[in-house]
Amino acid sequence: MKNIRNFCIIAHIDHGKSTLADRLLDFTGSVTDREKKEQLLDNMDLERERGITIKSHAIQMDYMHNGEPYVLNLIDTPGHVDFSYEVSRSIAACEGALLIVDAAQSIQAQTISNLYLALENDLEIIPVLNKIDLPSANPEEVTDDIVDLLGCDPEDVIPASAKTGVGIQEILNAIIDRIPHPKGTVDEPLQALIFDSVYNPFRGVETIFRVINGSIKKGQEIKFIATGKSYFADEVGTLKLVQVPKKEIKAGDVGYLITGIKEAREVKVGDTITDKKEPTKNPISGFEFVKPMVFAGIYPVDTEDYEDLRNSMEKLQLNDASLVFQPESSAALGFGFRCGFLGMLHLEIIQERLEREFDMTVITTVPNVSYHAFTTREPEKAILVNNPSDLPDPSGMDRVEEPFIKASIITKADFVGPVMSLCIEKRGEITNQTYLTTERVELTFDMPLAEIVFDFYDRLKTVSKGYASFDYSPIGMRASHLVKVDVLLNANVVDALSALLHKDNAYDIGKRMCEKLKELIPRQQFDIPIQAAIGAKIIARETVKALRKDVTAKCYGGDISRKRKLLEKQKKGKKRMRQVGNVEIPQEAFMAVLKLND
């Protein structure tokens, strides 16, 4: 166990995590020339194209240091804030972390939040200053920032360039010298932490774990503590680029387990594996069920594709256990699903994977978060509202609570004003303002989660010219004055466009929704009134004018009453048509509601 090192790489998005992982694999000879490629651990096309890590990956490297063989287990982590629970579990499986900071961009919001996660788990932090080969790099200043943040010596910061391979040797030496070896004993009952799972269509779910105490053997009967289910370990082994089956994996090591589980939901990230006959007394702390933060309806464009969409969603769920969905129907869109996502990036990824991997074109409704509604009859009992149409009748409602977050924004000092006004417009309350350097400021806000679901991230980048970085963590539910705004087309409620909004913003957003829909809904043979309403009260209205035929064209000369008679006749026909007319909503209308500020 003295020669095992378990470490992860933490950084903000695009600071060079995946490239550094590639260099470490090259340097330790873990990949052959034939297997080499960019972003080697990112095995989804989507990850490669966007340059982000969506799923965490683990890989084992063998390395000789001063004539002694060492086993290095690298656990790669996603950088995006949506996947922070996965990051926390990966960190819990390690003894050390490489903290990577871009020499051109300096410390960003997620660098700090992931660092705090690592420090909570008592990890040894090795700071790495990456991208020193860039012309815009500013190594001295950024090194000072890292020293201020960590309280370490400037000599502890390793300058490196993952692209050119500079500093890789020093990083490997630091991993072996500075990161402590795993603590644990082989004699105690089995205690292992699940930090990832992968679905294999032929073999079922592959569970990836780190053994804390005891050992896991092939054929052993094991038990998952959170789900209470037990299985036989059909195969255990370690993870190189390909799986290497072993007879036994002992305390301190990282490996994979195949038990023939067909449902990804049965394997929970953060769960503890133990022996069925001799279970451990203390499961690993920190486990929580993954809670979706953002909800949206996903509907097939053609209602006949409903069953195909169900099959696609089930297959996606096998690969991604954090996606939850249940059937729902809408008067406007027919049958579909109400889906829960970890955040907006997760929603985009699921939508894109449905289109690419399953060739499903879908309509996504306005995303919203889950609220708690309380009625006057039972003011203590919370009703979970994931869909605006689930909101109880306003007359018997006591209050509505919505989830709040603590948002941390790091930006240049020049953009403090615009960033503040954006956050205040989104109902944020500033709680702290810290100057990290004379140039860079950290702003902390308490904000409703619903306000950042829409276009917050894009607008933050716009007002700060791309310099602001953003990170958030949930801080619980708070009571708010929320109202349900319905959109009526031709006096019929379009349930897919309903939204729960704060009372102060309802008039403004209702008006903008009506204006946007007026541009997008094609003209018909009759007038189409577009209305936004709170209950029975109409708060905004626009009208799409009817296409009219010039019925008075054949009247030339004569009394005005002849023309009026023809116009009245046409008016009656239009009125009758409006009563039976059906308005089709184009898909762009649903998408446009998401981008009301454009």
Coordinates of C-alpha atoms in Angstrom, one line a residue:
M1 CA 0.0 0.0 0.0
K2 CA 3.0 2.3 0.5
N3 CA 3.5 2.5 -3.2
I4 CA -0.1 3.5 -4.2
R5 CA -1.0 7.1 -4.8
N6 CA -4.7 8.1 -5.5
F7 CA -5.1 11.6 -6.9
C8 CA -7.6 13.7 -8.9
I9 CA -7.3 16.8 -11.0
I10 CA -9.4 19.8 -10.2
A11 CA -9.7 23.0 -12.2
H12 CA -12.1 25.5 -13.8
I13 CA -13.5 24.6 -17.2
D14 CA -10.9 24.9 -20.0
H15 CA -7.8 25.2 -17.8
G16 CA -6.2 22.1 -19.3
K17 CA -7.3 19.1 -17.1
S18 CA -7.8 16.6 -19.9
T19 CA -4.6 17.6 -21.8
L20 CA -2.5 17.2 -18.6
A21 CA -4.1 13.8 -18.1
D22 CA -3.0 12.9 -21.6
R23 CA 0.6 14.0 -20.9
L24 CA 0.7 12.0 -17.7
L25 CA -0.4 8.9 -19.5
D26 CA 2.2 9.4 -22.2
F27 CA 5.0 10.0 -19.8
T28 CA 4.3 6.9 -17.7
G29 CA 4.0 4.8 -20.8
S30 CA 0.4 3.9 -20.1
V31 CA -0.6 4.4 -23.7
T32 CA 1.1 3.2 -26.9
D33 CA 1.6 5.4 -29.9
R34 CA -1.3 3.8 -31.7
E35 CA -3.7 4.6 -28.8
K36 CA -2.6 8.2 -28.4
K37 CA -5.2 10.9 -29.2
E38 CA -6.3 14.2 -27.8
Q39 CA -8.5 14.2 -24.7
L40 CA -7.9 10.4 -24.4
L41 CA -10.1 10.0 -21.3
D42 CA -13.1 11.8 -22.8
N43 CA -14.7 9.0 -24.8
M44 CA -17.9 10.8 -25.9
D45 CA -17.9 12.8 -29.2
L46 CA -19.8 15.5 -27.4
E47 CA -17.0 15.9 -24.8
R48 CA -14.4 16.2 -27.6
E49 CA -16.3 18.8 -29.6
R50 CA -17.2 21.0 -26.7
G51 CA -13.8 20.5 -25.0
I52 CA -15.5 19.6 -21.6
T53 CA -15.5 16.5 -19.4
I54 CA -19.0 15.3 -18.8
K55 CA -18.3 12.1 -17.0
S56 CA -15.5 11.4 -14.5
H57 CA -13.0 8.7 -15.6
A58 CA -10.4 6.6 -13.7
I59 CA -7.2 5.2 -15.0
Q60 CA -4.3 3.4 -13.4
M61 CA -0.6 4.2 -14.3
D62 CA 2.5 2.2 -13.4
Y63 CA 5.6 4.4 -12.8
M64 CA 9.2 3.7 -11.7
H65 CA 10.6 6.3 -9.3
N66 CA 14.1 6.0 -7.9
G67 CA 14.1 2.3 -8.9
E68 CA 10.8 1.5 -7.1
P69 CA 7.5 0.7 -8.8
Y70 CA 4.6 2.9 -8.0
V71 CA 0.9 2.6 -8.9
L72 CA -0.8 5.9 -9.6
N73 CA -4.6 6.0 -9.8
L74 CA -5.8 9.1 -11.6
I75 CA -9.4 10.0 -11.2
D76 CA -10.4 12.7 -13.7
T77 CA -13.3 15.0 -12.7
P78 CA -15.9 17.0 -14.6
G79 CA -15.2 20.8 -14.4
H80 CA -18.8 22.1 -14.8
V81 CA -20.8 23.2 -11.8
D82 CA -23.7 21.0 -12.7
F83 CA -21.7 17.9 -11.8
S84 CA -20.4 19.1 -8.5
Y85 CA -21.7 16.0 -6.6
E86 CA -19.7 13.7 -8.9
V87 CA -16.6 15.8 -8.3
S88 CA -17.2 15.6 -4.5
R89 CA -17.3 11.8 -4.6
S90 CA -14.2 11.6 -6.8
I91 CA -12.4 13.8 -4.3
A92 CA -13.5 11.6 -1.4
A93 CA -11.8 8.6 -3.1
C94 CA -8.4 10.4 -3.2
E95 CA -5.6 11.4 -0.8
G96 CA -4.3 14.3 -3.0
A97 CA -5.3 16.7 -5.8
L98 CA -3.6 18.5 -8.6
L99 CA -5.0 22.1 -8.5
I100 CA -4.5 23.4 -12.1
V101 CA -4.6 27.1 -12.7
D102 CA -4.3 28.7 -16.2
A103 CA -1.4 31.1 -16.4
A104 CA -3.3 33.4 -18.7
Q105 CA -6.7 33.3 -16.9
S106 CA -5.6 33.0 -13.2
I107 CA -7.9 31.7 -10.5
Q108 CA -11.6 31.3 -11.4
A109 CA -14.8 30.6 -9.5
Q110 CA -14.8 26.9 -9.9
T111 CA -11.1 26.6 -9.0
I112 CA -12.0 28.0 -5.6
S113 CA -15.2 25.9 -5.0
N114 CA -13.4 22.6 -6.0
L115 CA -10.5 23.6 -3.8
Y116 CA -12.8 24.0 -0.8
L117 CA -14.3 20.6 -1.5
A118 CA -10.8 19.1 -1.6
L119 CA -9.7 20.9 1.6
E120 CA -12.9 19.6 3.4
N121 CA -11.7 16.1 2.6
D122 CA -8.2 16.8 4.0
L123 CA -6.5 16.3 0.6
E124 CA -2.9 17.2 -0.1
I125 CA -3.0 20.0 -2.7
I126 CA -0.3 20.3 -5.4
P127 CA -0.7 23.6 -7.2
V128 CA 0.2 23.5 -11.0
L129 CA 0.6 26.6 -13.1
N130 CA -0.5 25.4 -16.6
K131 CA -0.2 26.9 -20.1
I132 CA 3.1 28.8 -19.3
D133 CA 3.9 28.6 -23.0
L134 CA 1.1 31.0 -24.0
P135 CA 2.1 34.4 -25.2
S136 CA -0.5 35.9 -22.9
A137 CA 0.6 34.0 -19.8
N138 CA 1.5 35.9 -16.7
P139 CA 3.3 33.3 -14.5
E140 CA 4.7 35.6 -11.8
E141 CA 1.4 37.3 -11.0
V142 CA -0.7 34.1 -11.2
T143 CA 1.9 32.4 -8.9
D144 CA 1.3 35.2 -6.3
D145 CA -2.5 34.6 -6.6
I146 CA -2.0 30.9 -5.9
V147 CA 0.3 31.6 -3.0
D148 CA -2.3 34.0 -1.5
L149 CA -5.1 31.5 -2.0
L150 CA -3.3 28.4 -0.6
G151 CA -0.8 30.0 1.8
C152 CA 2.0 27.8 0.3
D153 CA 5.5 28.8 -0.8
P154 CA 6.1 30.0 -4.3
E155 CA 8.5 27.1 -4.8
D156 CA 5.6 24.6 -4.2
V157 CA 3.8 25.9 -7.4
I158 CA 4.9 23.7 -10.4
P159 CA 5.1 25.6 -13.7
A160 CA 4.0 23.4 -16.5
S161 CA 2.7 23.2 -20.0
A162 CA 0.5 20.2 -20.8
K163 CA 0.7 21.0 -24.5
T164 CA 4.4 20.9 -24.8
G165 CA 5.1 18.5 -21.9
V166 CA 7.1 21.0 -19.7
G167 CA 7.0 20.2 -16.0
I168 CA 5.4 16.7 -16.3
Q169 CA 8.4 15.0 -14.6
E170 CA 8.2 17.5 -11.7
I171 CA 4.4 16.8 -11.3
L172 CA 4.9 13.1 -11.1
N173 CA 7.7 13.5 -8.5
A174 CA 5.5 15.8 -6.5
I175 CA 2.6 13.2 -6.6
I176 CA 4.9 10.5 -5.2
D177 CA 6.7 12.7 -2.7
R178 CA 3.9 14.9 -1.4
I179 CA 0.7 12.9 -1.6
P180 CA 0.3 10.5 1.4
H181 CA -0.2 6.8 0.7
P182 CA -3.7 5.3 1.4
K183 CA -4.5 4.5 5.0
G184 CA -6.6 1.4 5.6
T185 CA -6.2 -2.2 6.6
V186 CA -6.8 -5.4 4.7
D187 CA -8.0 -7.2 7.9
E188 CA -11.1 -5.2 8.5
P189 CA -14.5 -5.9 6.9
L190 CA -14.9 -4.7 3.3
Q191 CA -15.6 -1.0 3.0
A192 CA -15.5 0.6 -0.6
L193 CA -16.7 3.9 -2.0
I194 CA -18.5 3.9 -5.4
F195 CA -17.5 7.1 -7.2
D196 CA -18.7 6.3 -10.8
S197 CA -20.6 3.7 -12.9
V198 CA -20.6 3.0 -16.6
Y199 CA -23.2 1.0 -18.5
N200 CA -22.0 -1.7 -20.8
P201 CA -24.7 -3.1 -23.1
F202 CA -23.2 -6.6 -22.9
R203 CA -22.2 -7.0 -19.3
G204 CA -24.6 -4.6 -17.4
V205 CA -23.4 -1.8 -15.1
E206 CA -19.7 -1.6 -14.3
T207 CA -19.2 -0.1 -10.9
I208 CA -16.0 1.9 -10.3
F209 CA -14.9 2.0 -6.7
R210 CA -12.1 2.7 -4.3
V211 CA -11.4 0.2 -1.5
I212 CA -11.0 2.0 1.9
N213 CA -10.7 -1.1 4.2
G214 CA -10.7 -4.9 3.6
S215 CA -10.5 -6.4 0.1
I216 CA -12.9 -7.5 -2.6
K217 CA -12.5 -10.9 -4.3
K218 CA -13.9 -12.4 -7.4
G219 CA -17.0 -14.5 -6.6
Q220 CA -17.6 -12.8 -3.2
E221 CA -21.1 -11.9 -2.2
I222 CA -21.3 -8.2 -1.6
K223 CA -24.0 -5.7 -0.5
F224 CA -24.7 -2.1 -1.5
I225 CA -25.6 -0.3 1.7
A226 CA -27.9 2.6 0.3
T227 CA -30.1 0.3 -1.8
G228 CA -29.7 -2.7 0.5
K229 CA -29.3 -5.1 -2.4
S230 CA -26.7 -7.9 -2.6
Y231 CA -24.9 -9.4 -5.6
F232 CA -22.1 -11.7 -6.5
A233 CA -18.9 -10.1 -7.8
D234 CA -18.6 -11.8 -11.2
E235 CA -15.4 -9.9 -12.1
V236 CA -13.2 -7.5 -10.3
G237 CA -10.1 -5.7 -11.8
T238 CA -8.1 -2.6 -12.3
L239 CA -8.6 0.1 -15.0
K240 CA -5.9 0.7 -17.5
L241 CA -7.0 1.9 -20.9
V242 CA -8.7 -1.5 -21.1
Q243 CA -9.9 -3.5 -18.0
V244 CA -7.5 -5.9 -16.4
P245 CA -9.3 -8.6 -14.4
K246 CA -7.7 -9.5 -11.0
K247 CA -8.5 -12.2 -8.4
E248 CA -8.6 -9.6 -5.6
I249 CA -8.4 -5.8 -5.0
K250 CA -7.1 -4.8 -1.6
A251 CA -7.4 -1.7 0.6
G252 CA -6.1 1.6 -0.9
D253 CA -6.6 0.5 -4.6
V254 CA -9.1 1.6 -7.2
G255 CA -10.9 -0.9 -9.4
Y256 CA -14.1 -1.9 -11.3
L257 CA -16.7 -4.5 -10.4
I258 CA -19.1 -6.4 -12.7
T259 CA -22.2 -8.0 -11.1
G260 CA -24.5 -8.2 -14.0
I261 CA -26.8 -5.4 -12.8
K262 CA -29.0 -4.2 -15.7
E263 CA -30.4 -1.1 -14.1
A264 CA -28.1 1.9 -13.6
R265 CA -30.5 3.2 -10.9
E266 CA -29.4 0.3 -8.6
V267 CA -25.9 1.7 -8.5
K268 CA -25.7 5.0 -6.6
V269 CA -22.6 7.2 -6.8
G270 CA -21.4 7.7 -3.2
D271 CA -22.8 4.4 -1.9
T272 CA -20.7 2.0 0.2
I273 CA -20.0 -1.6 -0.9
T274 CA -19.5 -4.1 1.9
D275 CA -19.4 -7.9 2.5
K276 CA -22.8 -9.6 2.8
K277 CA -21.8 -11.9 5.6
E278 CA -19.5 -9.5 7.5
P279 CA -20.9 -6.0 6.8
T280 CA -18.9 -2.9 7.9
K281 CA -20.4 -1.0 10.9
N282 CA -19.7 2.4 9.4
P283 CA -20.8 3.3 5.9
I284 CA -18.8 6.1 4.2
S285 CA -20.3 9.5 5.0
G286 CA -21.4 12.1 2.4
F287 CA -23.7 9.9 0.4
E288 CA -26.8 11.6 -1.0
F289 CA -29.4 10.8 -3.6
V290 CA -28.8 12.9 -6.7
K291 CA -31.5 15.6 -6.7
P292 CA -32.5 17.1 -10.1
M293 CA -32.3 21.0 -10.0
V294 CA -34.0 21.9 -13.3
F295 CA -37.2 20.4 -14.8
A296 CA -38.4 20.6 -18.4
G297 CA -40.9 18.8 -20.6
I298 CA -39.5 16.8 -23.5
Y299 CA -42.1 16.0 -26.3
P300 CA -41.7 14.3 -29.7
V301 CA -42.3 16.6 -32.6
D302 CA -44.6 13.9 -34.1
T303 CA -46.9 12.3 -31.5
E304 CA -46.5 8.9 -33.2
D305 CA -42.8 8.9 -32.0
Y306 CA -43.8 8.8 -28.3
E307 CA -42.9 5.1 -27.8
D308 CA -39.5 5.6 -29.7
L309 CA -38.8 8.6 -27.4
R310 CA -39.6 6.4 -24.3
N311 CA -37.1 3.8 -25.5
S312 CA -34.4 6.4 -26.2
M313 CA -34.9 8.0 -22.8
E314 CA -34.6 4.6 -21.0
K315 CA -31.4 3.8 -22.9
L316 CA -30.0 7.2 -22.0
Q317 CA -30.9 6.6 -18.4
L318 CA -28.8 3.5 -18.4
N319 CA -25.8 5.6 -19.2
D320 CA -26.8 8.6 -17.0
A321 CA -28.4 7.7 -13.7
S322 CA -28.9 11.4 -12.8
L323 CA -31.6 11.8 -15.5
V324 CA -35.1 11.3 -14.1
F325 CA -38.3 11.3 -16.1
Q326 CA -42.0 10.5 -15.9
P327 CA -44.8 10.6 -18.5
E328 CA -47.0 13.7 -18.8
S329 CA -49.4 15.0 -21.3
S330 CA -50.0 18.5 -22.5
A331 CA -53.1 19.8 -24.4
A332 CA -50.8 21.7 -26.8
L333 CA -48.1 19.1 -27.4
G334 CA -49.7 15.7 -26.7
F335 CA -47.8 13.0 -24.8
G336 CA -44.3 13.5 -23.6
F337 CA -42.1 13.4 -20.5
R338 CA -41.4 15.6 -17.5
C339 CA -37.6 15.3 -17.0
G340 CA -35.3 16.4 -14.2
F341 CA -31.8 17.5 -14.9
L342 CA -28.8 18.5 -12.8
G343 CA -28.6 21.9 -14.5
M344 CA -28.9 23.7 -17.9
L345 CA -25.7 22.1 -19.3
H346 CA -27.1 18.7 -18.5
L347 CA -30.4 19.5 -20.3
E348 CA -28.5 20.6 -23.4
I349 CA -26.4 17.5 -23.4
I350 CA -29.4 15.2 -23.0
Q351 CA -31.2 17.0 -25.8
E352 CA -28.2 16.8 -28.1
R353 CA -27.6 13.1 -27.3
L354 CA -31.2 12.3 -28.1
E355 CA -30.8 13.9 -31.5
R356 CA -27.4 12.4 -32.3
E357 CA -27.5 8.9 -30.8
F358 CA -31.2 8.1 -31.3
D359 CA -32.2 10.5 -34.2
M360 CA -35.1 11.9 -32.1
T361 CA -36.1 15.5 -32.8
V362 CA -37.8 16.8 -29.7
I363 CA -39.5 20.0 -28.4
T364 CA -38.3 21.2 -25.0
T365 CA -40.7 23.3 -22.9
V366 CA -39.6 26.2 -20.7
P367 CA -37.3 24.9 -18.0
N368 CA -38.2 25.5 -14.4
V369 CA -37.1 24.5 -10.9
S370 CA -39.1 22.6 -8.3
Y371 CA -41.0 24.6 -5.8
H372 CA -42.7 23.8 -2.5
A373 CA -46.4 25.0 -2.2
F374 CA -48.2 25.2 1.2
T375 CA -52.0 25.4 1.4
T376 CA -54.0 27.2 4.2
R377 CA -55.6 23.9 5.1
E378 CA -52.2 22.2 5.8
P379 CA -49.7 25.0 6.3
E380 CA -47.0 22.5 7.5
K381 CA -47.2 20.0 4.6
A382 CA -45.2 20.9 1.5
I383 CA -46.6 20.0 -1.9
L384 CA -43.8 19.5 -4.5
V385 CA -44.4 21.5 -7.7
N386 CA -42.2 20.4 -10.6
N387 CA -44.6 21.7 -13.3
P388 CA -46.5 25.0 -13.1
S389 CA -49.8 23.2 -13.8
D390 CA -49.4 21.3 -10.5
L391 CA -49.7 24.5 -8.5
P392 CA -52.7 24.4 -6.1
D393 CA -55.6 26.9 -6.5
P394 CA -54.3 30.4 -5.5
S395 CA -57.4 31.0 -3.3
G396 CA -56.4 28.2 -0.9
M397 CA -52.7 28.8 -1.0
D398 CA -50.7 29.9 2.0
R399 CA -47.2 30.4 0.5
V400 CA -44.8 29.2 -2.1
E401 CA -41.1 28.5 -1.4
E402 CA -38.4 28.4 -4.1
P403 CA -34.8 27.1 -4.0
F404 CA -32.1 29.7 -3.4
I405 CA -28.4 29.5 -4.2
K406 CA -25.2 31.1 -3.1
A407 CA -23.6 32.4 -6.3
S408 CA -19.9 33.3 -6.4
I409 CA -18.8 35.5 -9.3
I410 CA -15.2 36.4 -10.0
T411 CA -14.7 39.3 -12.4
K412 CA -12.4 42.1 -13.4
A413 CA -12.8 45.3 -11.3
D414 CA -14.0 47.2 -14.4
F415 CA -17.1 45.1 -14.7
V416 CA -18.3 45.2 -11.1
G417 CA -21.1 47.6 -11.9
P418 CA -22.7 45.7 -14.8
V419 CA -22.4 42.4 -13.0
M420 CA -24.1 43.8 -9.9
S421 CA -26.9 45.4 -11.8
L422 CA -27.5 42.0 -13.7
C423 CA -27.6 40.1 -10.4
I424 CA -29.9 42.6 -8.7
E425 CA -32.2 42.5 -11.8
K426 CA -32.3 38.7 -11.2
R427 CA -33.5 39.3 -7.6
G428 CA -30.1 38.7 -6.2
E429 CA -28.9 40.1 -2.8
I430 CA -25.2 40.9 -2.5
T431 CA -23.7 39.3 0.7
N432 CA -20.0 39.8 0.2
Q433 CA -17.5 41.6 -2.0
T434 CA -13.8 40.8 -1.8
Y435 CA -10.9 42.2 -3.8
L436 CA -8.6 39.1 -4.6
T437 CA -6.1 41.5 -6.3
T438 CA -6.4 45.1 -7.3
E439 CA -7.8 43.9 -10.6
R440 CA -10.0 41.0 -9.7
V441 CA -13.1 40.9 -7.4
E442 CA -15.1 38.1 -5.9
L443 CA -18.8 38.9 -5.5
T444 CA -21.2 36.7 -3.5
F445 CA -24.9 36.8 -4.0
D446 CA -28.0 35.0 -2.6
M447 CA -30.2 34.4 -5.6
P448 CA -33.2 32.3 -6.6
L449 CA -32.2 29.3 -8.7
A450 CA -35.1 29.9 -11.1
E451 CA -33.5 33.2 -12.2
I452 CA -30.2 31.6 -13.3
V453 CA -31.9 28.8 -15.2
F454 CA -32.7 31.0 -18.2
D455 CA -30.2 33.2 -19.9
F456 CA -28.2 34.3 -16.8
Y457 CA -24.9 32.7 -17.8
D458 CA -24.9 34.1 -21.4
R459 CA -25.7 37.6 -20.1
L460 CA -23.1 37.4 -17.4
K461 CA -20.5 36.7 -20.1
T462 CA -21.8 39.5 -22.3
V463 CA -21.8 42.2 -19.6
S464 CA -18.3 41.2 -18.4
K465 CA -16.9 40.7 -22.0
G466 CA -16.3 37.1 -21.2
Y467 CA -14.2 37.7 -18.1
A468 CA -16.6 36.7 -15.3
S469 CA -16.6 33.1 -14.0
F470 CA -19.5 31.8 -12.1
D471 CA -20.1 29.0 -9.5
Y472 CA -23.0 28.2 -7.2
S473 CA -24.2 26.0 -4.4
P474 CA -27.7 25.5 -3.1
I475 CA -28.6 27.0 0.3
G476 CA -32.2 25.8 0.8
M477 CA -35.8 27.0 0.3
R478 CA -37.2 30.5 1.0
A479 CA -40.7 31.9 0.7
S480 CA -41.3 34.1 -2.3
H481 CA -44.2 35.9 -3.8
L482 CA -44.7 33.8 -6.9
V483 CA -47.6 33.8 -9.4
K484 CA -48.5 31.4 -12.2
V485 CA -48.6 33.2 -15.6
D486 CA -50.6 31.4 -18.3
V487 CA -50.4 32.1 -22.0
L488 CA -53.8 32.0 -23.8
L489 CA -54.0 31.7 -27.6
N490 CA -57.4 32.4 -29.0
A491 CA -58.8 32.1 -25.4
N492 CA -57.3 28.6 -24.9
V493 CA -54.6 28.1 -22.3
V494 CA -51.3 26.7 -23.8
D495 CA -50.2 24.7 -20.8
A496 CA -46.7 24.1 -22.2
L497 CA -45.9 27.9 -22.0
S498 CA -47.1 28.4 -18.4
A499 CA -44.5 29.7 -16.0
L500 CA -44.1 30.4 -12.3
L501 CA -42.7 34.0 -12.0
H502 CA -42.1 36.5 -9.2
K503 CA -45.0 39.0 -9.0
D504 CA -42.7 42.0 -9.7
N505 CA -41.5 40.4 -13.0
A506 CA -44.8 38.9 -14.1
Y507 CA -46.1 41.9 -16.1
D508 CA -42.9 42.6 -17.9
I509 CA -42.2 38.9 -18.8
G510 CA -45.9 38.3 -19.7
K511 CA -45.8 41.3 -22.1
R512 CA -42.5 40.2 -23.7
M513 CA -43.8 36.7 -24.2
C514 CA -46.9 38.0 -26.0
E515 CA -44.7 40.2 -28.2
K516 CA -42.4 37.4 -29.1
L517 CA -45.3 35.0 -29.9
K518 CA -46.9 37.6 -32.1
E519 CA -43.7 37.7 -34.3
L520 CA -43.6 33.9 -34.5
I521 CA -47.2 32.7 -34.9
P522 CA -48.3 32.7 -38.6
R523 CA -51.3 34.7 -39.6
Q524 CA -54.6 32.8 -40.1
Q525 CA -57.9 33.6 -41.7
F526 CA -59.1 35.1 -38.3
D527 CA -57.7 37.3 -35.6
I528 CA -55.7 35.5 -33.0
P529 CA -55.6 37.2 -29.5
I530 CA -52.4 36.3 -27.6
Q531 CA -52.9 37.0 -23.8
A532 CA -50.9 36.6 -20.7
A533 CA -53.0 36.0 -17.6
I534 CA -52.6 35.6 -13.8
G535 CA -55.7 33.6 -12.9
A536 CA -58.6 35.3 -14.5
K537 CA -56.8 38.7 -14.8
I538 CA -55.3 39.5 -18.2
I539 CA -52.0 41.3 -17.8
A540 CA -50.9 41.6 -21.5
R541 CA -52.4 41.3 -24.9
E542 CA -51.2 41.3 -28.5
T543 CA -53.3 40.4 -31.6
V544 CA -52.2 38.6 -34.8
K545 CA -54.3 40.3 -37.4
A546 CA -56.4 38.1 -39.8
L547 CA -55.5 37.7 -43.5
R548 CA -58.4 39.6 -45.2
K549 CA -59.7 39.5 -48.7
D550 CA -60.8 42.8 -50.2
V551 CA -64.6 42.0 -50.4
T552 CA -65.5 45.6 -51.4
A553 CA -63.5 45.4 -54.6
K554 CA -66.5 44.7 -56.7
C555 CA -68.4 47.7 -55.3
Y556 CA -67.7 50.8 -57.4
G557 CA -70.0 53.8 -56.9
G558 CA -73.3 53.5 -55.2
D559 CA -74.4 53.9 -51.6
I560 CA -71.9 53.4 -48.7
S561 CA -74.4 51.0 -47.1
R562 CA -73.6 48.4 -49.8
K563 CA -70.0 48.4 -48.8
R564 CA -70.8 48.2 -45.1
K565 CA -73.2 45.3 -45.7
L566 CA -70.4 43.3 -47.3
L567 CA -67.9 44.2 -44.5
E568 CA -70.4 43.2 -41.8
K569 CA -71.0 39.8 -43.6
Q570 CA -67.2 39.2 -43.7
K571 CA -66.9 40.2 -40.0
K572 CA -69.5 37.6 -39.0
G573 CA -67.8 34.9 -41.0
K574 CA -64.4 35.7 -39.3
K575 CA -66.1 35.6 -35.9
R576 CA -67.6 32.2 -36.6
M577 CA -64.3 31.0 -37.9
R578 CA -62.5 32.1 -34.8
Q579 CA -64.8 30.0 -32.6
V580 CA -63.8 26.8 -34.5
G581 CA -60.3 27.8 -35.5
N582 CA -57.3 25.9 -34.2
V583 CA -53.9 27.6 -33.8
E584 CA -50.8 25.6 -34.5
I585 CA -47.7 26.8 -32.5
P586 CA -44.4 26.5 -34.3
Q587 CA -41.5 24.9 -32.4
E588 CA -39.5 28.2 -32.6
A589 CA -42.1 29.7 -30.2
F590 CA -41.2 27.3 -27.4
M591 CA -37.5 28.0 -27.9
A592 CA -38.0 31.8 -28.2
V593 CA -39.5 32.0 -24.7
L594 CA -36.1 30.9 -23.4
K595 CA -34.4 33.8 -25.1
L596 CA -36.7 36.7 -24.3
N597 CA -33.8 39.3 -24.0
D598 CA -32.5 38.8 -27.5

